[in-house]
Amino acid sequence: MATTSSMFMYSLTIQPPTSVTQAILGQFAGTKEQQIVTASGSRLTIHRPDPTQGKITTIFSQDVFGIIRTLAAFRLAGSNKDYIIIGSDSGRITIVEYVPSQNRFNRLHLETFGKSGIRRVIPGQYLAVDPKGRACLIASAEKNKLVYVLNRNAQAELTISSPLEAHKPQTLVFALVGLDVGYENPVFAVLEVDYTECDQDPTGEAFQEVEKSLVYYELDLGLNHVVRKWSDPVDRSASMLLQVPGGQDGPSGVLVCGLDNITYRHSNQDAFRVAIPRRRGVTENPERKRCITAGVMHKMRGAFFFLLQSEDGDLFKVTIDMIEDDNGQPTGEVKKLKIKYFDTVPIASNLCILKSGFLFVASETGNHHFYQFEKLGDDDNETEFDSGSFPADPSEPYTPVYFHPRASENVNLVESIDSMNPLLDCKVANLTDDDAPQIYSICGSGARSSFRMLRHGLEVNDIVDSELPSVPAAVWTTKITRNDEYDAYIVLSFDNGTLVLSIGETVEEVTDTGFLSSASTLAVQQLGEDALIQVHPRGIRHIRADRRVNEWPVPQHRSIVAATTNERQVAVALSSGEIVYFEMDSDGSLAEYDEKREMSGTVTCLSLGEVPEGRVRSQFLAVGCDDSTVRILSLDPESTLENKSVQALTSAPSALSIMAMPDSTSGGPTLYLHIGLYSGVYLRTVLDEVTGELSDTRTRFLGPKPAKLFKVSVKGEPAVLALSSRSWLGYSDPQTRNFMLTPLSYVPIEWGSNFSSEQCTEGMVGIQGQNLRIFSIEKLGSNLLQQSVALTYTPRKFVRHPEHPLFYTIESDNNTLSTTTKQQLLNSQPIVNGDGVQLPPEDFGYPRAQGHWASCIHVVDPISAKAILQQIDLSDNEAATTIAAVSFSSQGDETFLVVGTGKDVIVSPRSSSAGFIYIYRFLEDGKELEFIHKTKTEHPPSALLGFQGRLLAGIGNELRIYDLGLKQLLRKCQAQVVPNVITSLQTQGSRIIVSDVQESVVFVVYKYQENRLIPFVDDVVARWTTCTTMVDYETVAGGDKFGNLWLLRCPPKASEEADEDGSGAHLVHERQYLQGAPNRLALMCHFYPQDIPTSIQKTQLVAGGRDVLVWTGLQGTLGVLVPFVSREDVDFFQTLEQHLRGEEAPLAGRDHLIYRSYYVPVKGMIDGDLCERYSLLANEKKQVIAGELDRSVREIERKISDMRTRVAY
């Protein structure tokens, strides 16, 4: 990597891609339970479906730093565990297993067979496995096929053979599947086209006559080679194969799915064919043929069926009837193929049927769905069509068949899994006046699209919210005896008294508990086996099981100001600055330690840790004083209350908590001291369990109020509840074991405590004003909360109102009937038996029609109404293309909404009959739009921007400046600055940055006196730009359609010349360089994140954080690029990255450096996602790398976590 770059960025993923390209089912943990493994971009994720709750939870996710193209699950005969085969862009076949005990993927085999990258003739595009797990076939799109034999050796370990070739030159592969042949030689079925003759025929006739064939390849296990066993022509439109059960379960063979037909084929059986039923309805085109886009086969005892999905989302149930012998047993000879409508679900990239009776739909766009089967559609009154009514020959004519779609009857949606794919645009803004901004985005397609607001936080389940008689100061819960499973009392402390509530079926007040109710309480604890402790300002009350009460009174003229307890120890601080320490005797009574320890200042807080397993006391007492220090005192009998260590703080501590938490550095639990300051800062330091030394301090700002800390438990793990102006939870990340501090999406609470009852086994109780709230936290996996507003069509772009918290979206869908056309069709024809039923489009989609556009403009309020306030539909087959809010100085700086549209747009090849620019005025603080006028243009406007009180428009390859007239826009200036089509515009001062669809960016200057637009810098490389933003006056960051991110900088001399006063003649007459502008942009940074960037902006993500570049990717990725400040950090992370590339090689065998340099060598970028894998390494590897870097493991982990927490989540 060229380390000469003067600018370095650190790339981090905030939200990994959510689109699922592959999903497979199997028992990967080796238990009876099935798991789902999905591939999203470069991430491999394993999910656990929970049939009892009807939920799917993510167990583990790993970035393989390579493109996952195909996945397959296989199991060796006689074993109970499934392995995963990955076909990727590494030119290697990878076999991995999931290791549940360590919760990670373990690579078993990596066999190289070709070059890396995605190429026509390198296998990896198709992958099929023999159902008995004996072999797999990996194929390329053209020519090459390799068969690997899978077996096990004497140690029962999985082995893989060297590859057997089944190449056939000049052959294209369309689909590939393993045949179910029982235990005979494995056979693979392939859809192939031989194009040898087409290549040599210049007239094109051979191309018209070319045949598509279904070919069987047999692996002869005895002779160890592959033969082409059988070939037969099939329908030319065939594109998909599905395996039919064989052996004892069925007839074997395949289903071949093509346009408007499904055919059963096998080498020793006749062909049986059925048509795909078409939707019936007034708005449906009866001639439109469907094809199958996804399918799944499910075997049950003695039966099997297929669920096939058409491109409308309709599921069809396909069954095969076999001829029976005299005893009524099926013979394995096919009688007929049957198809009927089952239900409609979102269009899927993959379908998985679980044995527990669930259906997982990995949606192509929008949220993924998890359904439960109610019934299998056997007894409904849907018409069933069988192969008797259709000819087996694809060329013969037949009568199409129809069905009426209806609401789901057979499957029932139990969970919708958030997915932001495709994510089309995004803005970061703080509209709710929180301390951190929110992320607003538009995503999805068609009627399933949505406007989403993302905010950093954990989801909280509210269980109880009840008002109290007055405002309490604190709350505790306690058990009565040590062995109780659930809490028995809630103790509330008020300024002048204490209230005790018992926890049962209902929560009610009790008075006979032995607690002193006339004084406020400082601490409550269940002590020893069966006693209770209450600490109040005047003393300590020890309540025995038989309700006897022992009272320890405070010395005269003093009171208790702070207290801390655990199940065997009590420590209190007096107003005189003395600390009194008690320990429980063998008879269960509290014994006071003889000496009191005097502190130098007033004590503000104390903390004792829990008593460790097998010990009789906690070793340390932490004491916080108002002189801004924390001291650790020893509680060892030999050195009681002696000073062990001290830490100076920036402000007085308001809360302390000593707590053992899981730790990624040591692998086991580590003792931490959590400190909250009056300034609202939270610190976490490691407390040495032997010496009491404090080290490795990490800080985080929580809010302007003093921080309070409480020990709670979430998902069976200890966690810390930190309260300031917002409530935060500190916990160990379930996957990486890293410490996370995340705000709760909840009202700010003033005091908290653990809560456990029969109804809520693991919750928390808190005080908010005069209310008592009981809540629980269910999901720790995702720390981004989503709220969504449904939109009508696919959103294209959106813009924010300059003053009010409102957004304006433009949406358009191609080949879709618009509302007016749909209404005309419904009104024009008489409606027969149910043809006029309008089904909800979010489930069934919109009626399709070639060449039609449906488009609209929405006013969205995501904050108060959380809904759409106004919808403006576009007529005359117009589609909105771009939007901007522009203030015109000729109208007294009033802001107008400007929308660009295209009429009769054809996407490819690009054409349209006209373009228009609509002007709308904001009414009612932006909640309504009023149409003013529209202006016709030659092409649809592709980019709009406010520029110096006028409108800057990119129309085709021309850049124009318009001003607002009474009847239409007035053209003031124009120039042709790019060769193809302008995609986006940015501006500062009189500089304009213009992006071209395939020729990168051009810097243009506007000379006001001359009224001229002059391009003065362009780029060396033809980048297919998708989004850009200005980082500073001379630097632009952007993304292209191949999935690259880059930063370009204008040479300082050219920048200064462009801004010189005068007419700009010197720029116009300057000598052009290679038919372009006189100067060229310099590339500063380049990186391949493996998702197509759709938006990029410079902003802050956390309160008080640095400016970062936030980018979003089409598949739902959210990422940030963080600039480095010091050269020292750059060197550190570069070396760390280098070591990790060697020690933690990517799972699928791709070289990390080459992967990040897919199109252009990576420059000025450090991959934070790779650096963060450091915490997942084995301890020995961590130590080795730490030794090489001359740092401690903790220091490295702190640096890595600081890079994220200072700027992002």
mmCIF file of N, CA and C in Angstrom, residues 885-985:
data_model
loop_
_atom_site.group_PDB
_atom_site.id
_atom_site.type_symbol
_atom_site.label_atom_id
_atom_site.label_comp_id
_atom_site.label_asym_id
_atom_site.label_seq_id
_atom_site.Cartn_x
_atom_site.Cartn_y
_atom_site.Cartn_z
ATOM 1 N N ALA A 885 -35.071 21.373 -2.393
ATOM 2 C CA ALA A 885 -35.723 22.543 -1.792
ATOM 3 C C ALA A 885 -34.824 23.732 -2.095
ATOM 4 N N VAL A 886 -35.359 24.727 -2.830
ATOM 5 C CA VAL A 886 -34.526 25.829 -3.341
ATOM 6 C C VAL A 886 -35.127 27.154 -2.896
ATOM 7 N N SER A 887 -34.264 28.071 -2.396
ATOM 8 C CA SER A 887 -34.772 29.412 -2.067
ATOM 9 C C SER A 887 -34.383 30.353 -3.202
ATOM 10 N N PHE A 888 -35.362 31.093 -3.717
ATOM 11 C CA PHE A 888 -35.143 32.016 -4.839
ATOM 12 C C PHE A 888 -35.031 33.435 -4.306
ATOM 13 N N SER A 889 -33.895 34.118 -4.617
ATOM 14 C CA SER A 889 -33.722 35.483 -4.112
ATOM 15 C C SER A 889 -34.685 36.453 -4.800
ATOM 16 N N SER A 890 -35.164 36.086 -6.024
ATOM 17 C CA SER A 890 -36.117 36.972 -6.713
ATOM 18 C C SER A 890 -37.480 36.957 -6.021
ATOM 19 N N GLN A 891 -37.721 35.970 -5.136
ATOM 20 C CA GLN A 891 -39.009 35.880 -4.423
ATOM 21 C C GLN A 891 -38.801 36.183 -2.935
ATOM 22 N N GLY A 892 -37.856 37.042 -2.638
ATOM 23 C CA GLY A 892 -37.618 37.393 -1.230
ATOM 24 C C GLY A 892 -37.110 36.214 -0.420
ATOM 25 N N ASP A 893 -36.225 35.389 -1.027
ATOM 26 C CA ASP A 893 -35.620 34.228 -0.366
ATOM 27 C C ASP A 893 -36.633 33.207 0.140
ATOM 28 N N GLU A 894 -37.810 33.145 -0.483
ATOM 29 C CA GLU A 894 -38.785 32.114 -0.101
ATOM 30 C C GLU A 894 -38.319 30.769 -0.659
ATOM 31 N N THR A 895 -38.500 29.713 0.142
ATOM 32 C CA THR A 895 -38.069 28.378 -0.300
ATOM 33 C C THR A 895 -39.219 27.653 -0.995
ATOM 34 N N PHE A 896 -38.921 27.058 -2.151
ATOM 35 C CA PHE A 896 -39.901 26.284 -2.911
ATOM 36 C C PHE A 896 -39.397 24.849 -3.054
ATOM 37 N N LEU A 897 -40.340 23.938 -3.256
ATOM 38 C CA LEU A 897 -39.959 22.552 -3.536
ATOM 39 C C LEU A 897 -39.934 22.375 -5.052
ATOM 40 N N VAL A 898 -38.813 21.888 -5.565
ATOM 41 C CA VAL A 898 -38.651 21.720 -7.008
ATOM 42 C C VAL A 898 -38.538 20.222 -7.298
ATOM 43 N N VAL A 899 -39.378 19.725 -8.227
ATOM 44 C CA VAL A 899 -39.380 18.290 -8.558
ATOM 45 C C VAL A 899 -39.169 18.142 -10.056
ATOM 46 N N GLY A 900 -38.208 17.282 -10.431
ATOM 47 C CA GLY A 900 -37.976 16.992 -11.842
ATOM 48 C C GLY A 900 -38.669 15.696 -12.219
ATOM 49 N N THR A 901 -39.324 15.681 -13.405
ATOM 50 C CA THR A 901 -40.014 14.453 -13.846
ATOM 51 C C THR A 901 -39.664 14.158 -15.297
ATOM 52 N N GLY A 902 -39.918 12.908 -15.703
ATOM 53 C CA GLY A 902 -39.737 12.507 -17.096
ATOM 54 C C GLY A 902 -41.010 11.868 -17.604
ATOM 55 N N LYS A 903 -41.343 12.116 -18.873
ATOM 56 C CA LYS A 903 -42.563 11.541 -19.442
ATOM 57 C C LYS A 903 -42.187 10.405 -20.384
ATOM 58 N N ASP A 904 -42.928 9.283 -20.293
ATOM 59 C CA ASP A 904 -42.695 8.099 -21.130
ATOM 60 C C ASP A 904 -41.223 7.671 -21.086
ATOM 61 N N VAL A 905 -40.687 7.585 -19.905
ATOM 62 C CA VAL A 905 -39.259 7.260 -19.766
ATOM 63 C C VAL A 905 -39.024 5.782 -20.073
ATOM 64 N N ILE A 906 -38.011 5.510 -20.898
ATOM 65 C CA ILE A 906 -37.546 4.135 -21.092
ATOM 66 C C ILE A 906 -36.145 4.093 -20.498
ATOM 67 N N VAL A 907 -35.940 3.145 -19.570
ATOM 68 C CA VAL A 907 -34.695 3.167 -18.794
ATOM 69 C C VAL A 907 -33.497 2.780 -19.647
ATOM 70 N N SER A 908 -33.654 1.714 -20.470
ATOM 71 C CA SER A 908 -32.523 1.283 -21.274
ATOM 72 C C SER A 908 -33.033 0.777 -22.615
ATOM 73 N N PRO A 909 -32.542 1.256 -23.736
ATOM 74 C CA PRO A 909 -31.660 2.414 -23.881
ATOM 75 C C PRO A 909 -32.375 3.694 -23.454
ATOM 76 N N ARG A 910 -31.622 4.643 -22.871
ATOM 77 C CA ARG A 910 -32.226 5.803 -22.214
ATOM 78 C C ARG A 910 -32.978 6.680 -23.209
ATOM 79 N N SER A 911 -34.289 6.874 -22.956
ATOM 80 C CA SER A 911 -35.054 7.788 -23.821
ATOM 81 C C SER A 911 -36.298 8.257 -23.089
ATOM 82 N N SER A 912 -36.871 9.376 -23.563
ATOM 83 C CA SER A 912 -38.115 9.902 -22.973
ATOM 84 C C SER A 912 -38.709 10.893 -23.953
ATOM 85 N N SER A 913 -40.019 11.156 -23.817
ATOM 86 C CA SER A 913 -40.632 12.094 -24.767
ATOM 87 C C SER A 913 -40.469 13.541 -24.293
ATOM 88 N N ALA A 914 -40.302 13.769 -22.984
ATOM 89 C CA ALA A 914 -40.091 15.141 -22.475
ATOM 90 C C ALA A 914 -39.725 15.076 -21.010
ATOM 91 N N GLY A 915 -39.236 16.193 -20.490
ATOM 92 C CA GLY A 915 -39.000 16.314 -19.052
ATOM 93 C C GLY A 915 -39.718 17.546 -18.551
ATOM 94 N N PHE A 916 -39.994 17.596 -17.246
ATOM 95 C CA PHE A 916 -40.659 18.768 -16.665
ATOM 96 C C PHE A 916 -40.000 19.112 -15.329
ATOM 97 N N ILE A 917 -40.044 20.400 -14.994
ATOM 98 C CA ILE A 917 -39.638 20.817 -13.648
ATOM 99 C C ILE A 917 -40.867 21.453 -13.000
ATOM 100 N N TYR A 918 -41.338 20.823 -11.927
ATOM 101 C CA TYR A 918 -42.510 21.323 -11.201
ATOM 102 C C TYR A 918 -42.048 22.206 -10.041
ATOM 103 N N ILE A 919 -42.793 23.265 -9.778
ATOM 104 C CA ILE A 919 -42.507 24.119 -8.619
ATOM 105 C C ILE A 919 -43.704 24.047 -7.660
ATOM 106 N N TYR A 920 -43.436 23.753 -6.391
ATOM 107 C CA TYR A 920 -44.482 23.719 -5.364
ATOM 108 C C TYR A 920 -44.138 24.723 -4.263
ATOM 109 N N ARG A 921 -45.182 25.344 -3.706
ATOM 110 C CA ARG A 921 -44.982 26.255 -2.568
ATOM 111 C C ARG A 921 -45.343 25.505 -1.286
ATOM 112 N N PHE A 922 -44.585 25.780 -0.210
ATOM 113 C CA PHE A 922 -44.884 25.170 1.093
ATOM 114 C C PHE A 922 -46.008 25.933 1.771
ATOM 115 N N LEU A 923 -47.027 25.215 2.255
ATOM 116 C CA LEU A 923 -48.104 25.827 3.046
ATOM 117 C C LEU A 923 -48.151 25.157 4.407
ATOM 118 N N GLU A 924 -48.755 25.827 5.400
ATOM 119 C CA GLU A 924 -48.936 25.245 6.744
ATOM 120 C C GLU A 924 -47.627 24.694 7.305
ATOM 121 N N ASP A 925 -46.588 25.524 7.317
ATOM 122 C CA ASP A 925 -45.264 25.102 7.826
ATOM 123 C C ASP A 925 -44.735 23.860 7.105
ATOM 124 N N GLY A 926 -45.017 23.781 5.818
ATOM 125 C CA GLY A 926 -44.467 22.674 5.034
ATOM 126 C C GLY A 926 -45.314 21.417 5.021
ATOM 127 N N LYS A 927 -46.458 21.413 5.753
ATOM 128 C CA LYS A 927 -47.258 20.177 5.810
ATOM 129 C C LYS A 927 -48.081 19.964 4.547
ATOM 130 N N GLU A 928 -48.240 21.045 3.741
ATOM 131 C CA GLU A 928 -48.973 20.899 2.474
ATOM 132 C C GLU A 928 -48.167 21.528 1.359
ATOM 133 N N LEU A 929 -48.387 21.027 0.137
ATOM 134 C CA LEU A 929 -47.711 21.573 -1.033
ATOM 135 C C LEU A 929 -48.755 22.134 -1.983
ATOM 136 N N GLU A 930 -48.457 23.323 -2.548
ATOM 137 C CA GLU A 930 -49.378 23.932 -3.514
ATOM 138 C C GLU A 930 -48.646 24.054 -4.844
ATOM 139 N N PHE A 931 -49.266 23.529 -5.919
ATOM 140 C CA PHE A 931 -48.634 23.543 -7.244
ATOM 141 C C PHE A 931 -48.636 24.971 -7.795
ATOM 142 N N ILE A 932 -47.458 25.441 -8.289
ATOM 143 C CA ILE A 932 -47.365 26.793 -8.866
ATOM 144 C C ILE A 932 -47.365 26.704 -10.387
ATOM 145 N N HIS A 933 -46.313 26.090 -10.961
ATOM 146 C CA HIS A 933 -46.282 25.897 -12.419
ATOM 147 C C HIS A 933 -45.258 24.837 -12.785
ATOM 148 N N LYS A 934 -45.247 24.455 -14.073
ATOM 149 C CA LYS A 934 -44.235 23.502 -14.508
ATOM 150 C C LYS A 934 -43.602 23.981 -15.802
ATOM 151 N N THR A 935 -42.339 23.608 -16.002
ATOM 152 C CA THR A 935 -41.560 24.046 -17.156
ATOM 153 C C THR A 935 -41.106 22.819 -17.914
ATOM 154 N N LYS A 936 -41.277 22.846 -19.240
ATOM 155 C CA LYS A 936 -40.899 21.688 -20.042
ATOM 156 C C LYS A 936 -39.401 21.746 -20.369
ATOM 157 N N THR A 937 -38.719 20.581 -20.346
ATOM 158 C CA THR A 937 -37.310 20.505 -20.743
ATOM 159 C C THR A 937 -37.166 19.359 -21.751
ATOM 160 N N GLU A 938 -36.026 19.339 -22.468
ATOM 161 C CA GLU A 938 -35.860 18.299 -23.509
ATOM 162 C C GLU A 938 -35.715 16.908 -22.897
ATOM 163 N N HIS A 939 -34.972 16.825 -21.783
ATOM 164 C CA HIS A 939 -34.734 15.538 -21.120
ATOM 165 C C HIS A 939 -35.229 15.630 -19.684
ATOM 166 N N PRO A 940 -35.474 14.498 -19.040
ATOM 167 C CA PRO A 940 -35.842 14.562 -17.619
ATOM 168 C C PRO A 940 -34.668 15.119 -16.803
ATOM 169 N N PRO A 941 -34.921 16.076 -15.893
ATOM 170 C CA PRO A 941 -33.836 16.589 -15.046
ATOM 171 C C PRO A 941 -33.318 15.456 -14.149
ATOM 172 N N SER A 942 -31.982 15.319 -14.068
ATOM 173 C CA SER A 942 -31.438 14.228 -13.266
ATOM 174 C C SER A 942 -30.804 14.719 -11.967
ATOM 175 N N ALA A 943 -30.617 16.049 -11.833
ATOM 176 C CA ALA A 943 -30.088 16.598 -10.576
ATOM 177 C C ALA A 943 -30.532 18.041 -10.441
ATOM 178 N N LEU A 944 -30.953 18.424 -9.236
ATOM 179 C CA LEU A 944 -31.384 19.797 -8.957
ATOM 180 C C LEU A 944 -30.691 20.276 -7.686
ATOM 181 N N LEU A 945 -30.410 21.598 -7.614
ATOM 182 C CA LEU A 945 -29.734 22.137 -6.436
ATOM 183 C C LEU A 945 -29.964 23.645 -6.376
ATOM 184 N N GLY A 946 -30.142 24.183 -5.163
ATOM 185 C CA GLY A 946 -30.221 25.632 -4.990
ATOM 186 C C GLY A 946 -28.828 26.217 -5.091
ATOM 187 N N PHE A 947 -28.678 27.318 -5.885
ATOM 188 C CA PHE A 947 -27.344 27.883 -6.107
ATOM 189 C C PHE A 947 -27.467 29.404 -6.179
ATOM 190 N N GLN A 948 -26.925 30.101 -5.194
ATOM 191 C CA GLN A 948 -26.897 31.568 -5.166
ATOM 192 C C GLN A 948 -28.267 32.178 -5.457
ATOM 193 N N GLY A 949 -29.307 31.646 -4.750
ATOM 194 C CA GLY A 949 -30.655 32.211 -4.896
ATOM 195 C C GLY A 949 -31.339 31.853 -6.193
ATOM 196 N N ARG A 950 -30.787 30.878 -6.932
ATOM 197 C CA ARG A 950 -31.428 30.423 -8.168
ATOM 198 C C ARG A 950 -31.396 28.893 -8.188
ATOM 199 N N LEU A 951 -31.871 28.310 -9.288
ATOM 200 C CA LEU A 951 -31.931 26.848 -9.393
ATOM 201 C C LEU A 951 -30.882 26.370 -10.382
ATOM 202 N N LEU A 952 -30.096 25.398 -9.933
ATOM 203 C CA LEU A 952 -29.099 24.763 -10.789
ATOM 204 C C LEU A 952 -29.691 23.412 -11.189
ATOM 205 N N ALA A 953 -29.748 23.124 -12.486
ATOM 206 C CA ALA A 953 -30.373 21.871 -12.928
ATOM 207 C C ALA A 953 -29.444 21.125 -13.866
ATOM 208 N N GLY A 954 -29.330 19.817 -13.649
ATOM 209 C CA GLY A 954 -28.608 18.953 -14.581
ATOM 210 C C GLY A 954 -29.636 18.277 -15.461
ATOM 211 N N ILE A 955 -29.633 18.630 -16.773
ATOM 212 C CA ILE A 955 -30.633 18.086 -17.696
ATOM 213 C C ILE A 955 -29.852 17.398 -18.810
ATOM 214 N N GLY A 956 -29.874 16.056 -18.824
ATOM 215 C CA GLY A 956 -29.026 15.324 -19.758
ATOM 216 C C GLY A 956 -27.581 15.629 -19.418
ATOM 217 N N ASN A 957 -26.808 16.095 -20.429
ATOM 218 C CA ASN A 957 -25.408 16.425 -20.138
ATOM 219 C C ASN A 957 -25.191 17.934 -20.015
ATOM 220 N N GLU A 958 -26.295 18.686 -19.900
ATOM 221 C CA GLU A 958 -26.173 20.147 -19.790
ATOM 222 C C GLU A 958 -26.415 20.604 -18.369
ATOM 223 N N LEU A 959 -25.660 21.615 -17.959
ATOM 224 C CA LEU A 959 -25.837 22.238 -16.649
ATOM 225 C C LEU A 959 -26.509 23.580 -16.905
ATOM 226 N N ARG A 960 -27.643 23.837 -16.226
ATOM 227 C CA ARG A 960 -28.381 25.082 -16.469
ATOM 228 C C ARG A 960 -28.666 25.809 -15.181
ATOM 229 N N ILE A 961 -28.768 27.137 -15.288
ATOM 230 C CA ILE A 961 -29.207 27.945 -14.149
ATOM 231 C C ILE A 961 -30.550 28.561 -14.534
ATOM 232 N N TYR A 962 -31.556 28.354 -13.672
ATOM 233 C CA TYR A 962 -32.897 28.898 -13.899
ATOM 234 C C TYR A 962 -33.251 29.882 -12.795
ATOM 235 N N ASP A 963 -34.089 30.860 -13.131
ATOM 236 C CA ASP A 963 -34.700 31.703 -12.107
ATOM 237 C C ASP A 963 -36.207 31.515 -12.198
ATOM 238 N N LEU A 964 -36.915 31.913 -11.131
ATOM 239 C CA LEU A 964 -38.354 31.649 -11.050
ATOM 240 C C LEU A 964 -39.141 32.787 -11.697
ATOM 241 N N GLY A 965 -39.931 32.444 -12.720
ATOM 242 C CA GLY A 965 -40.813 33.426 -13.341
ATOM 243 C C GLY A 965 -42.252 33.205 -12.894
ATOM 244 N N LEU A 966 -43.176 34.013 -13.403
ATOM 245 C CA LEU A 966 -44.579 33.890 -12.987
ATOM 246 C C LEU A 966 -45.235 32.667 -13.612
ATOM 247 N N LYS A 967 -44.936 32.410 -14.905
ATOM 248 C CA LYS A 967 -45.605 31.316 -15.607
ATOM 249 C C LYS A 967 -44.732 30.068 -15.704
ATOM 250 N N GLN A 968 -43.412 30.290 -15.723
ATOM 251 C CA GLN A 968 -42.509 29.131 -15.788
ATOM 252 C C GLN A 968 -41.111 29.571 -15.357
ATOM 253 N N LEU A 969 -40.175 28.605 -15.336
ATOM 254 C CA LEU A 969 -38.792 28.942 -14.979
ATOM 255 C C LEU A 969 -38.118 29.636 -16.161
ATOM 256 N N LEU A 970 -37.212 30.571 -15.859
ATOM 257 C CA LEU A 970 -36.521 31.322 -16.899
ATOM 258 C C LEU A 970 -35.070 30.868 -16.957
ATOM 259 N N ARG A 971 -34.646 30.445 -18.156
ATOM 260 C CA ARG A 971 -33.275 29.949 -18.305
ATOM 261 C C ARG A 971 -32.311 31.128 -18.342
ATOM 262 N N LYS A 972 -31.280 31.099 -17.468
ATOM 263 C CA LYS A 972 -30.344 32.224 -17.377
ATOM 264 C C LYS A 972 -28.985 31.895 -17.969
ATOM 265 N N CYS A 973 -28.603 30.619 -17.880
ATOM 266 C CA CYS A 973 -27.251 30.269 -18.291
ATOM 267 C C CYS A 973 -27.198 28.773 -18.529
ATOM 268 N N GLN A 974 -26.367 28.339 -19.482
ATOM 269 C CA GLN A 974 -26.214 26.901 -19.633
ATOM 270 C C GLN A 974 -24.852 26.569 -20.223
ATOM 271 N N ALA A 975 -24.384 25.333 -19.925
ATOM 272 C CA ALA A 975 -23.109 24.886 -20.476
ATOM 273 C C ALA A 975 -23.104 23.374 -20.493
ATOM 274 N N GLN A 976 -22.427 22.808 -21.487
ATOM 275 C CA GLN A 976 -22.296 21.355 -21.551
ATOM 276 C C GLN A 976 -20.963 21.018 -20.887
ATOM 277 N N VAL A 977 -21.035 20.427 -19.680
ATOM 278 C CA VAL A 977 -19.791 20.234 -18.921
ATOM 279 C C VAL A 977 -19.392 18.764 -18.775
ATOM 280 N N VAL A 978 -20.335 17.839 -19.015
ATOM 281 C CA VAL A 978 -19.980 16.412 -18.927
ATOM 282 C C VAL A 978 -20.429 15.709 -20.204
ATOM 283 N N PRO A 979 -19.832 14.545 -20.521
ATOM 284 C CA PRO A 979 -20.170 13.879 -21.793
ATOM 285 C C PRO A 979 -21.514 13.161 -21.817
ATOM 286 N N ASN A 980 -21.988 12.613 -20.664
ATOM 287 C CA ASN A 980 -23.161 11.734 -20.732
ATOM 288 C C ASN A 980 -24.391 12.297 -20.023
ATOM 289 N N VAL A 981 -24.519 11.987 -18.726
ATOM 290 C CA VAL A 981 -25.688 12.451 -17.957
ATOM 291 C C VAL A 981 -25.213 12.905 -16.584
ATOM 292 N N ILE A 982 -25.677 14.060 -16.158
ATOM 293 C CA ILE A 982 -25.330 14.555 -14.812
ATOM 294 C C ILE A 982 -26.126 13.761 -13.780
ATOM 295 N N THR A 983 -25.440 13.202 -12.758
ATOM 296 C CA THR A 983 -26.169 12.420 -11.743
ATOM 297 C C THR A 983 -26.324 13.156 -10.419
ATOM 298 N N SER A 984 -25.362 14.019 -10.062
ATOM 299 C CA SER A 984 -25.550 14.768 -8.820
ATOM 300 C C SER A 984 -24.763 16.065 -8.861
ATOM 301 N N LEU A 985 -25.192 17.019 -8.023
ATOM 302 C CA LEU A 985 -24.560 18.342 -7.973
ATOM 303 C C LEU A 985 -24.264 18.694 -6.526
#
